[in-house]
PDB file of N, CA and C in Angstrom:
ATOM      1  N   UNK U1433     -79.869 -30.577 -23.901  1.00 60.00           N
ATOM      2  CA  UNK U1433     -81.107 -31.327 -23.891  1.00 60.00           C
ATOM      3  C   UNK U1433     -82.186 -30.603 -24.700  1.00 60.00           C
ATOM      4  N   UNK U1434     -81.955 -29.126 -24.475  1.00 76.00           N
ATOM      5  CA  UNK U1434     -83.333 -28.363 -25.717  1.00 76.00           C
ATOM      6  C   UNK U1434     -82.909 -28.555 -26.853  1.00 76.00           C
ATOM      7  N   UNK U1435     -81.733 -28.925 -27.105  1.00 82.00           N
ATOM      8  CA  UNK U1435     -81.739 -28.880 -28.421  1.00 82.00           C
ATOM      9  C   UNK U1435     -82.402 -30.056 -29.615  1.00 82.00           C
ATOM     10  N   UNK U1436     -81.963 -31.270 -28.502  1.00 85.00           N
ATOM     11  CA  UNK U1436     -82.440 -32.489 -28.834  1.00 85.00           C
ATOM     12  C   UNK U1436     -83.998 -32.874 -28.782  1.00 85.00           C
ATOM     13  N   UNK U1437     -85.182 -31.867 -27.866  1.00 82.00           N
ATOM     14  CA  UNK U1437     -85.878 -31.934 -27.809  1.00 82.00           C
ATOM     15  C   UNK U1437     -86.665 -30.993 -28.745  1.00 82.00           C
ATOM     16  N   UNK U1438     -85.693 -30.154 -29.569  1.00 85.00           N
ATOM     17  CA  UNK U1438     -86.451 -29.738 -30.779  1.00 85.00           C
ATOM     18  C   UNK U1438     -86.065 -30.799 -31.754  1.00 85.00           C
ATOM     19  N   UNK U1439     -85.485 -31.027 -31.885  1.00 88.00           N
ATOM     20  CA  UNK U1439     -84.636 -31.978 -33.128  1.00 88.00           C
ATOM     21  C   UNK U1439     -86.119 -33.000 -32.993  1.00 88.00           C
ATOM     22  N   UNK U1440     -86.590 -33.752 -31.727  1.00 87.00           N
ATOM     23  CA  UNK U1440     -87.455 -34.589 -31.768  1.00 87.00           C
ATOM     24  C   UNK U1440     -88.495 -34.456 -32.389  1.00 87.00           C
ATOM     25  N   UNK U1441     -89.390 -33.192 -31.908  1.00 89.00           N
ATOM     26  CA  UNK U1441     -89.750 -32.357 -32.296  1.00 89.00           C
ATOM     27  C   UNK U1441     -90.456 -32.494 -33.618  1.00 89.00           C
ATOM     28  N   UNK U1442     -89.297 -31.489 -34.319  1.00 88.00           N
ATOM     29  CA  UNK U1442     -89.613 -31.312 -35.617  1.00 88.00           C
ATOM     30  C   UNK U1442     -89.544 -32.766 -36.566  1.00 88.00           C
ATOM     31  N   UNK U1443     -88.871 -33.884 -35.700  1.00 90.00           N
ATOM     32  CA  UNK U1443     -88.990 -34.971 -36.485  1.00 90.00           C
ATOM     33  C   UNK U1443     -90.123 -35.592 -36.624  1.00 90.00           C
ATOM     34  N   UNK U1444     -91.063 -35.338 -35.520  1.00 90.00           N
ATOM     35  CA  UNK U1444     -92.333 -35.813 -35.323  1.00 90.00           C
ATOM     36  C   UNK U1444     -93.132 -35.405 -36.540  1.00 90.00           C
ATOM     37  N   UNK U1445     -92.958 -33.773 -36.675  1.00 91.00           N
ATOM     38  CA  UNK U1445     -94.103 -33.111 -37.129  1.00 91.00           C
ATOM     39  C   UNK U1445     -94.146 -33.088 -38.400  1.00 91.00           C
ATOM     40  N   UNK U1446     -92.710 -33.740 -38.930  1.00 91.00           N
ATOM     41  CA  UNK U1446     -92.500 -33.986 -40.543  1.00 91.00           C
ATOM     42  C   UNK U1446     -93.252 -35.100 -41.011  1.00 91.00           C
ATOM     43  N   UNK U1447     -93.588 -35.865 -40.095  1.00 92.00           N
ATOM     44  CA  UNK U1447     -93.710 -36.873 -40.752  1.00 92.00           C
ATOM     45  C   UNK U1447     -95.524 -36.620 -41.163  1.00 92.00           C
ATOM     46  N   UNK U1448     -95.620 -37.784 -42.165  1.00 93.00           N
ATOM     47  CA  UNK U1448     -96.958 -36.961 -42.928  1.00 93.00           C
ATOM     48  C   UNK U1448     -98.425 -37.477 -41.766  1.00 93.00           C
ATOM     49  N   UNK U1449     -99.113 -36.904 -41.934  1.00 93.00           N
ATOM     50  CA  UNK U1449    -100.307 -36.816 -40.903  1.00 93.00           C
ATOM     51  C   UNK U1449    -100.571 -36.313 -40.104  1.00 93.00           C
ATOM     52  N   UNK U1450     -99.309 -36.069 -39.311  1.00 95.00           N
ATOM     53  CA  UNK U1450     -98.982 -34.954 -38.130  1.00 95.00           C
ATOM     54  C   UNK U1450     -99.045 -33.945 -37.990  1.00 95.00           C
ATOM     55  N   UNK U1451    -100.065 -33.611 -37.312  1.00 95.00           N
ATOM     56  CA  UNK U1451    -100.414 -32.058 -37.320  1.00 95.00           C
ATOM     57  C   UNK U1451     -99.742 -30.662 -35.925  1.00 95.00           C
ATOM     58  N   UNK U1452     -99.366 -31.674 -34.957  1.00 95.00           N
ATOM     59  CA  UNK U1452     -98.697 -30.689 -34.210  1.00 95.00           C
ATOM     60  C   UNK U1452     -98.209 -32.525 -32.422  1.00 95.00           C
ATOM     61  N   UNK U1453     -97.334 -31.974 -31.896  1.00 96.00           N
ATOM     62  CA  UNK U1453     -96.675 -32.680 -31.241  1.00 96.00           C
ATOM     63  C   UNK U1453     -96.274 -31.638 -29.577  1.00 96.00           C
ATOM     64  N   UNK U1454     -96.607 -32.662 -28.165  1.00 96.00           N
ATOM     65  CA  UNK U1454     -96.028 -31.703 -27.055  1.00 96.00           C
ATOM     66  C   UNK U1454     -95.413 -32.355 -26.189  1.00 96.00           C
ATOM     67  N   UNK U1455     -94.000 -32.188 -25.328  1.00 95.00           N
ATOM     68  CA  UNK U1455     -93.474 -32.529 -24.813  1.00 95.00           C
ATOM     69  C   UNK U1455     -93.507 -32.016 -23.494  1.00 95.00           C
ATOM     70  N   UNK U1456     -93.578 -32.933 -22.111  1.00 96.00           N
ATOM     71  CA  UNK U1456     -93.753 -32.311 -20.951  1.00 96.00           C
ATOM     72  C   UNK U1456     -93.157 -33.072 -19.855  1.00 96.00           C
ATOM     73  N   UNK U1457     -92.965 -32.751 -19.052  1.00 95.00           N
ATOM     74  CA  UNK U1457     -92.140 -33.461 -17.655  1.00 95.00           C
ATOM     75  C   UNK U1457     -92.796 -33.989 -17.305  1.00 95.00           C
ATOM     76  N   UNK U1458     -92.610 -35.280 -16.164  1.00 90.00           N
ATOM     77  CA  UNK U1458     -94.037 -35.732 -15.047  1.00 90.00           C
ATOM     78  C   UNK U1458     -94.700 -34.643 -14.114  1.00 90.00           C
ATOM     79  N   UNK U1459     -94.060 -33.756 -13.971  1.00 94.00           N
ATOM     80  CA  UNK U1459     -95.209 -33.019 -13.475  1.00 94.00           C
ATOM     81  C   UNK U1459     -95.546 -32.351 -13.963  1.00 94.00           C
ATOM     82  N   UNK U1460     -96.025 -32.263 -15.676  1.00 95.00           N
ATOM     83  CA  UNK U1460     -96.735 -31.674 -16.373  1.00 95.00           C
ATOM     84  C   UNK U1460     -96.479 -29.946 -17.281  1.00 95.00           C
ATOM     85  N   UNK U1461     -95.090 -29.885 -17.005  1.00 96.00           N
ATOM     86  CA  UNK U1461     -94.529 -28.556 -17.299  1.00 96.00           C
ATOM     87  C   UNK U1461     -94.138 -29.109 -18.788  1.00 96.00           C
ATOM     88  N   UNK U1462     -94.747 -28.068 -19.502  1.00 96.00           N
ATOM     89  CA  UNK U1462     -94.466 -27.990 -21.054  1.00 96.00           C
ATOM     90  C   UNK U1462     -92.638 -27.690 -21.004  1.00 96.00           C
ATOM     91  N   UNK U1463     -92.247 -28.800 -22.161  1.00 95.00           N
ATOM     92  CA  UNK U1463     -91.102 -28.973 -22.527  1.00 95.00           C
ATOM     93  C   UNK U1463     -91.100 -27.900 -23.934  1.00 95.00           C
ATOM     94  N   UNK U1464     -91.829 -28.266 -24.414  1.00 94.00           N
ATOM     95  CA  UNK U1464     -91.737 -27.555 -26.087  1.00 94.00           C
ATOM     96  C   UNK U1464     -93.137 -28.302 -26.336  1.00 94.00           C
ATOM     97  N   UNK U1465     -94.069 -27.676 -27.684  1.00 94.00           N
ATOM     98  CA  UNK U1465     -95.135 -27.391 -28.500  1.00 94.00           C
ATOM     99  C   UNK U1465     -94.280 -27.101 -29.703  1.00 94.00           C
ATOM    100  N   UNK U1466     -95.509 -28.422 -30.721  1.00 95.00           N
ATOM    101  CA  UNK U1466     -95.281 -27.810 -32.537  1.00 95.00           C
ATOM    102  C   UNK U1466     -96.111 -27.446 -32.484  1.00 95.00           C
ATOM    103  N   UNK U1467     -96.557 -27.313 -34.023  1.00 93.00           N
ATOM    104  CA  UNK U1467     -97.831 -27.424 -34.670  1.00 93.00           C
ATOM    105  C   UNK U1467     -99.202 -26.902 -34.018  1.00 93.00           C
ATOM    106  N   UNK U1468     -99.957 -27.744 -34.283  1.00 92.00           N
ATOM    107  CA  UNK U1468    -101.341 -27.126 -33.695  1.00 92.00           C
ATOM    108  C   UNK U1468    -101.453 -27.919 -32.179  1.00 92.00           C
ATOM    109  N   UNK U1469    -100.394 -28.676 -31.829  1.00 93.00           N
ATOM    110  CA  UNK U1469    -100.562 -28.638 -29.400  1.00 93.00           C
ATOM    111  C   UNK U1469    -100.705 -27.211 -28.682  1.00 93.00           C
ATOM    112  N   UNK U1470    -100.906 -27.229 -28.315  1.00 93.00           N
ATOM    113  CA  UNK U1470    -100.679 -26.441 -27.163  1.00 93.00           C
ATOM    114  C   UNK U1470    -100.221 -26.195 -25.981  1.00 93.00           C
ATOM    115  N   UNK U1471     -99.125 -25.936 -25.743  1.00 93.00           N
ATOM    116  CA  UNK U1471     -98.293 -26.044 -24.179  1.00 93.00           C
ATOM    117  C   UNK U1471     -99.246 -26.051 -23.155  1.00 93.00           C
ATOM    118  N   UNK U1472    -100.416 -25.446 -23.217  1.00 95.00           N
ATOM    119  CA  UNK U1472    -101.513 -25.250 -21.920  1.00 95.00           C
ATOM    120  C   UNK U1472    -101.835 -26.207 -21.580  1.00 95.00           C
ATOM    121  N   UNK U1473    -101.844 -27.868 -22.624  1.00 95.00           N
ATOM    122  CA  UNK U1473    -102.361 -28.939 -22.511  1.00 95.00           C
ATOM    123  C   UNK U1473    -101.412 -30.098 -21.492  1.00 95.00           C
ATOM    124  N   UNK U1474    -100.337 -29.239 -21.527  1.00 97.00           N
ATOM    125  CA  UNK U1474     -98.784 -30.116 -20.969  1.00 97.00           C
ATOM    126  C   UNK U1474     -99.627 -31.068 -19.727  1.00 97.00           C
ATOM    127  N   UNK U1475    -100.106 -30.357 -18.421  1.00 96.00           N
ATOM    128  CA  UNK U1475    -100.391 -31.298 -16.899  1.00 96.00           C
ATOM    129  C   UNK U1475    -101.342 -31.918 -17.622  1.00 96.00           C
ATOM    130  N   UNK U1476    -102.362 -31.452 -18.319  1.00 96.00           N
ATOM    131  CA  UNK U1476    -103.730 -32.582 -18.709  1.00 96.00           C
ATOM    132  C   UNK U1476    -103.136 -33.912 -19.632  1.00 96.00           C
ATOM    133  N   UNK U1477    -102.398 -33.445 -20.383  1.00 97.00           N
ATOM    134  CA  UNK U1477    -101.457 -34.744 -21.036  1.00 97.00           C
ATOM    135  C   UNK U1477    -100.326 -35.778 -19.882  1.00 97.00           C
ATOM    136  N   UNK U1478     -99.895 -35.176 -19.182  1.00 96.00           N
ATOM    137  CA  UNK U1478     -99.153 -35.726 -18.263  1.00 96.00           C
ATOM    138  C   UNK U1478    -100.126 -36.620 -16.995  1.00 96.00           C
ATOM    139  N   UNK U1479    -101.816 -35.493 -16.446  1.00 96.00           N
ATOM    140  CA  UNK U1479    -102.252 -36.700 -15.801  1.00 96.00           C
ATOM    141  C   UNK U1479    -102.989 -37.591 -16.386  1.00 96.00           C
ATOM    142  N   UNK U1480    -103.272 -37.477 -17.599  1.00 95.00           N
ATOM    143  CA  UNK U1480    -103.710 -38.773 -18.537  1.00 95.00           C
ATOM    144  C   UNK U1480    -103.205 -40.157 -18.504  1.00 95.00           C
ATOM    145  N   UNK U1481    -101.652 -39.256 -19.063  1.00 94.00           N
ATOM    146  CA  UNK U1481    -100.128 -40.615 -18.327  1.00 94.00           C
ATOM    147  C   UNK U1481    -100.071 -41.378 -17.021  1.00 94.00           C
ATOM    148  N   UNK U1482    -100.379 -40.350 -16.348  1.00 92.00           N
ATOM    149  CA  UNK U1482    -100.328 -41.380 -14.866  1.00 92.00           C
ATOM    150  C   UNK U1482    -101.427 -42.095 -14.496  1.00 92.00           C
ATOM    151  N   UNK U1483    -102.830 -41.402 -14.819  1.00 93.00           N
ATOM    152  CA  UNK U1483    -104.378 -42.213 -14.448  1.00 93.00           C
ATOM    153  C   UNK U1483    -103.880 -43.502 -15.275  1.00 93.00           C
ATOM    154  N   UNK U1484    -103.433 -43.736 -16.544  1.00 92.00           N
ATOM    155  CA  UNK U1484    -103.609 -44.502 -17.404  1.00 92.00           C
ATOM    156  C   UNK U1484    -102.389 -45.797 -16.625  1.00 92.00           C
ATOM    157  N   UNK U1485    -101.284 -45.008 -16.363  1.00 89.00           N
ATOM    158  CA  UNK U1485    -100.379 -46.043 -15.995  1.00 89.00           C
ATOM    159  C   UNK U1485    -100.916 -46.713 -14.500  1.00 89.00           C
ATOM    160  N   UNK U1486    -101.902 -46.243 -13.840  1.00 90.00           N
ATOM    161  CA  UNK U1486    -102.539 -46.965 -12.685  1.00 90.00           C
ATOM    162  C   UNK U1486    -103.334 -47.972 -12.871  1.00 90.00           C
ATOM    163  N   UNK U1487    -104.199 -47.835 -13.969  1.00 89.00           N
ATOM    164  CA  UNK U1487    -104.862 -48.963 -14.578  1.00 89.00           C
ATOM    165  C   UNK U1487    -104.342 -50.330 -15.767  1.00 89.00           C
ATOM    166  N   UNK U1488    -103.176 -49.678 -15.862  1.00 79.00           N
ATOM    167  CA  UNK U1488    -102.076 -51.041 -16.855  1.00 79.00           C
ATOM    168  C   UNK U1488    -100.721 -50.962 -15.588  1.00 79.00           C
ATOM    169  N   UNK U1489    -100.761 -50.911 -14.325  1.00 83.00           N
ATOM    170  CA  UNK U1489     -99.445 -51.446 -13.771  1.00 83.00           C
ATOM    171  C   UNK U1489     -98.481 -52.423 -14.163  1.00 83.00           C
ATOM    172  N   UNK U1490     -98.607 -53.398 -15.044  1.00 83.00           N
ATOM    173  CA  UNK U1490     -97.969 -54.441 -15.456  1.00 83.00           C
ATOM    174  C   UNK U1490     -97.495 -53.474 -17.159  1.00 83.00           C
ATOM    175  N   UNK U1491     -97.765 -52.706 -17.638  1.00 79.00           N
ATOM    176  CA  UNK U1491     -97.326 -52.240 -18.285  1.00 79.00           C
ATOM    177  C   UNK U1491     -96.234 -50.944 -18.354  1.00 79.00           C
ATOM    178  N   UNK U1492     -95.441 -51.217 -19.027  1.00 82.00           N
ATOM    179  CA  UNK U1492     -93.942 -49.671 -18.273  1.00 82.00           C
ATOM    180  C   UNK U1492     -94.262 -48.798 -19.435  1.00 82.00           C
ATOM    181  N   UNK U1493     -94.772 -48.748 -20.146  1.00 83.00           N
ATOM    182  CA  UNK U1493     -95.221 -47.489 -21.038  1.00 83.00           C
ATOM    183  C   UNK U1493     -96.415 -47.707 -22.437  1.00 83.00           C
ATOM    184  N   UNK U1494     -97.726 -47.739 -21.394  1.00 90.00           N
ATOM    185  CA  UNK U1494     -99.159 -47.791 -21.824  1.00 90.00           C
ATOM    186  C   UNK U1494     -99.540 -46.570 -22.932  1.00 90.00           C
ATOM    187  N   UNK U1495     -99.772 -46.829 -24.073  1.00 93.00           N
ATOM    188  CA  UNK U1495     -99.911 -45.462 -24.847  1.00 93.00           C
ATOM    189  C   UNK U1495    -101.348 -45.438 -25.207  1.00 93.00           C
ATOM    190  N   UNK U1496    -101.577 -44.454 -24.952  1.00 95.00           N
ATOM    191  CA  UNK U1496    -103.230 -43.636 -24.861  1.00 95.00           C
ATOM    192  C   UNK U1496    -103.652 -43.527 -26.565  1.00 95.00           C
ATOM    193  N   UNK U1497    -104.716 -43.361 -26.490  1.00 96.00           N
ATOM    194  CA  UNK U1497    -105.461 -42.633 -28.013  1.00 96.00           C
ATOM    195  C   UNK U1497    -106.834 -42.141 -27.895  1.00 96.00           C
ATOM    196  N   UNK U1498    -106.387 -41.032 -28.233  1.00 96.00           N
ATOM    197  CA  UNK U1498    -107.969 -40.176 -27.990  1.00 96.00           C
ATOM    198  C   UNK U1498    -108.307 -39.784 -29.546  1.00 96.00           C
ATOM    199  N   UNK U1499    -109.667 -40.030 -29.749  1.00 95.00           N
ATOM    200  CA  UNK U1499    -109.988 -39.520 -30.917  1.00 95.00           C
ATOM    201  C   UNK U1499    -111.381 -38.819 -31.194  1.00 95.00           C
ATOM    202  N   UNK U1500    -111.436 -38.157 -32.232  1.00 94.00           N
ATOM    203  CA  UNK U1500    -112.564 -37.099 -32.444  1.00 94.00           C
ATOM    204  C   UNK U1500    -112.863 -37.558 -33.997  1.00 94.00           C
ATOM    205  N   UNK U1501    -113.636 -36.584 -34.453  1.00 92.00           N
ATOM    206  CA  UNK U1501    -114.009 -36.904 -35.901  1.00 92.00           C
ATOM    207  C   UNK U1501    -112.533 -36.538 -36.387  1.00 92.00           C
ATOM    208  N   UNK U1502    -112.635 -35.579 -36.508  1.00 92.00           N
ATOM    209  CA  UNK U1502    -111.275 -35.000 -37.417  1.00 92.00           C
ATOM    210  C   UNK U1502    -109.716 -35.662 -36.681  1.00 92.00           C
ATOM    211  N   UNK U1503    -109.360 -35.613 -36.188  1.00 94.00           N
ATOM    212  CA  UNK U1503    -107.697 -35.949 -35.367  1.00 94.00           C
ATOM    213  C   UNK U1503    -107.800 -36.708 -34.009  1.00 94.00           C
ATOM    214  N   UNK U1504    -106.897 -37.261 -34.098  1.00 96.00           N
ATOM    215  CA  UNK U1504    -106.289 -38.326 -32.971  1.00 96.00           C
ATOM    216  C   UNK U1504    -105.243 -37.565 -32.081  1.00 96.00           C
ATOM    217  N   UNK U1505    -105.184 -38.315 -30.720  1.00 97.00           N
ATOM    218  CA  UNK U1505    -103.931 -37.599 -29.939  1.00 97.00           C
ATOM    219  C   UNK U1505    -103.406 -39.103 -29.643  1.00 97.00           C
ATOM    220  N   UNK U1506    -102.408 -39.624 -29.427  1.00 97.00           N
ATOM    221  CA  UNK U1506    -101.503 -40.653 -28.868  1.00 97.00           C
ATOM    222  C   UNK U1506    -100.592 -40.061 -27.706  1.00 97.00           C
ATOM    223  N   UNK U1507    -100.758 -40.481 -26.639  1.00 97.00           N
ATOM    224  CA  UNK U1507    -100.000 -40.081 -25.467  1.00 97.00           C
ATOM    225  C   UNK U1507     -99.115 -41.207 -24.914  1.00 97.00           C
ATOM    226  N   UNK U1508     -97.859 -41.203 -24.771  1.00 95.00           N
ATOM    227  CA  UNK U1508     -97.652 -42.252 -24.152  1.00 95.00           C
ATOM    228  C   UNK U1508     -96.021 -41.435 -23.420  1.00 95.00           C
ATOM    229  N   UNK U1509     -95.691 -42.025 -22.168  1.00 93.00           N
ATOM    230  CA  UNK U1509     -95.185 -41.590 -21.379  1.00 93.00           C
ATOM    231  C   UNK U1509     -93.355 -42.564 -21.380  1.00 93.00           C
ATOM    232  N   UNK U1510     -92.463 -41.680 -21.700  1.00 92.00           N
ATOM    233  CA  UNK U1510     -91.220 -42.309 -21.467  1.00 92.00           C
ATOM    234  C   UNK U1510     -89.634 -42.491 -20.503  1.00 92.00           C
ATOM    235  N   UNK U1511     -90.271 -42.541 -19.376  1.00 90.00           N
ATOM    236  CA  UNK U1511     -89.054 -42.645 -18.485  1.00 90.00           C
ATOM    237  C   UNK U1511     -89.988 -41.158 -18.212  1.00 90.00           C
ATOM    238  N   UNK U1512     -89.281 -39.890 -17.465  1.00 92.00           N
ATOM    239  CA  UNK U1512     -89.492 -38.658 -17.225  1.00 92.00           C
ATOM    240  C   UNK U1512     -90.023 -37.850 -17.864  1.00 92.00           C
ATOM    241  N   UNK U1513     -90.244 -38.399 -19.283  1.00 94.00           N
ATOM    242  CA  UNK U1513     -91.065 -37.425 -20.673  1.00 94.00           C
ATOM    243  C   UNK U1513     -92.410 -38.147 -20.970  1.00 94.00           C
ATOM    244  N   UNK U1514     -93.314 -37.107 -21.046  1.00 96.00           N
ATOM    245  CA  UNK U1514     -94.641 -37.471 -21.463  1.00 96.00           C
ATOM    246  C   UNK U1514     -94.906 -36.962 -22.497  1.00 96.00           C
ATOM    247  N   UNK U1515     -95.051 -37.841 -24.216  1.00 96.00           N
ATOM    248  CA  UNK U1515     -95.299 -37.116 -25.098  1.00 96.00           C
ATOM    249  C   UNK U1515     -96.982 -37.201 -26.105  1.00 96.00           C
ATOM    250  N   UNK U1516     -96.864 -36.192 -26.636  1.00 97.00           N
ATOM    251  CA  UNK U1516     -98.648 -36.063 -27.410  1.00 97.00           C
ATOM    252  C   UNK U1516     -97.999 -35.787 -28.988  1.00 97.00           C
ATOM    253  N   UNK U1517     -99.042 -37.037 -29.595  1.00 97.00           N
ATOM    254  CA  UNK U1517     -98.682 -36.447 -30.847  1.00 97.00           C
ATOM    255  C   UNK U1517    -100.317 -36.440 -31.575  1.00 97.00           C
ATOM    256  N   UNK U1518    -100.348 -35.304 -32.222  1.00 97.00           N
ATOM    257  CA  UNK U1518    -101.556 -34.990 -32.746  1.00 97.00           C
ATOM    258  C   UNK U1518    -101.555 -34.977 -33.929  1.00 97.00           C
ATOM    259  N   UNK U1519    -102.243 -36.355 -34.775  1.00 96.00           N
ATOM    260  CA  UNK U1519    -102.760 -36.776 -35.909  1.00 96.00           C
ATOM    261  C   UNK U1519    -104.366 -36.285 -36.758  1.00 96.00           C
ATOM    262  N   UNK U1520    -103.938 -35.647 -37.921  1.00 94.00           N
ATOM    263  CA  UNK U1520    -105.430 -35.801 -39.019  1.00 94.00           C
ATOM    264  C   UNK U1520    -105.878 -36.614 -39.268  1.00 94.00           C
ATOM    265  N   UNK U1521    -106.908 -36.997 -39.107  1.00 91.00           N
ATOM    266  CA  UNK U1521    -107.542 -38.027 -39.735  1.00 91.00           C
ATOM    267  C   UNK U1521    -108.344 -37.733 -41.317  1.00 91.00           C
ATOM    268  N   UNK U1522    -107.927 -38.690 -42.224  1.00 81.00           N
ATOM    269  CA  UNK U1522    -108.876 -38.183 -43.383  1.00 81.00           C
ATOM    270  C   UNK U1522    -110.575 -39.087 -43.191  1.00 81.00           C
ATOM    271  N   UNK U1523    -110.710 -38.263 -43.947  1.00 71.00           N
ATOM    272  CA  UNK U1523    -112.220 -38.243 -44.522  1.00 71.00           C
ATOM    273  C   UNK U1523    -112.678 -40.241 -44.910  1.00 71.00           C
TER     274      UNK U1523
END
């Protein structure tokens, strides 16, 4: 399973815009960190997932977007995996 969860991973982070990607359990334990995530962020990404899935109940996998000037985060939660992928935004 780690292996496949790097393979994911690095598939994420290839792709262009992507600046770093984190994978975490439902209860918030960092799976793996690329790029510029941070594993520390794993439970705050995971209870994002669940506040969010309380307010779309009719939805089975509600995906989040947080944004700043510079980069975006997309969170969205799959079966037992909660993932973050962290986007640049240009100018």
């Amino acid at each position: 399973m780690e292996r496949n969860l790097e393979k994911t991973m690095d598939n994420v982070t290839n792709v262009e815009g992507v600046i770093g990607c984190i994978l975490a359990d439902r209860q918030g334990l960092c799976l793996g960190a690329k790029g510029s995530a941070s594993g520390q962020s794993a439970g705050l990404i995971a209870a994002i997932a669940d506040e969010v899935a309380k307010l779309e109940p009719e939805s089975n996998a509600p995906i989040i977007a947080l944004e700043s000037d510079n980069r975006q985060c997309i969170i969205q939660r799959q079966g037992p995996i909660v993932g973050a992928i962290y986007k640049a935004i240009s100018p």
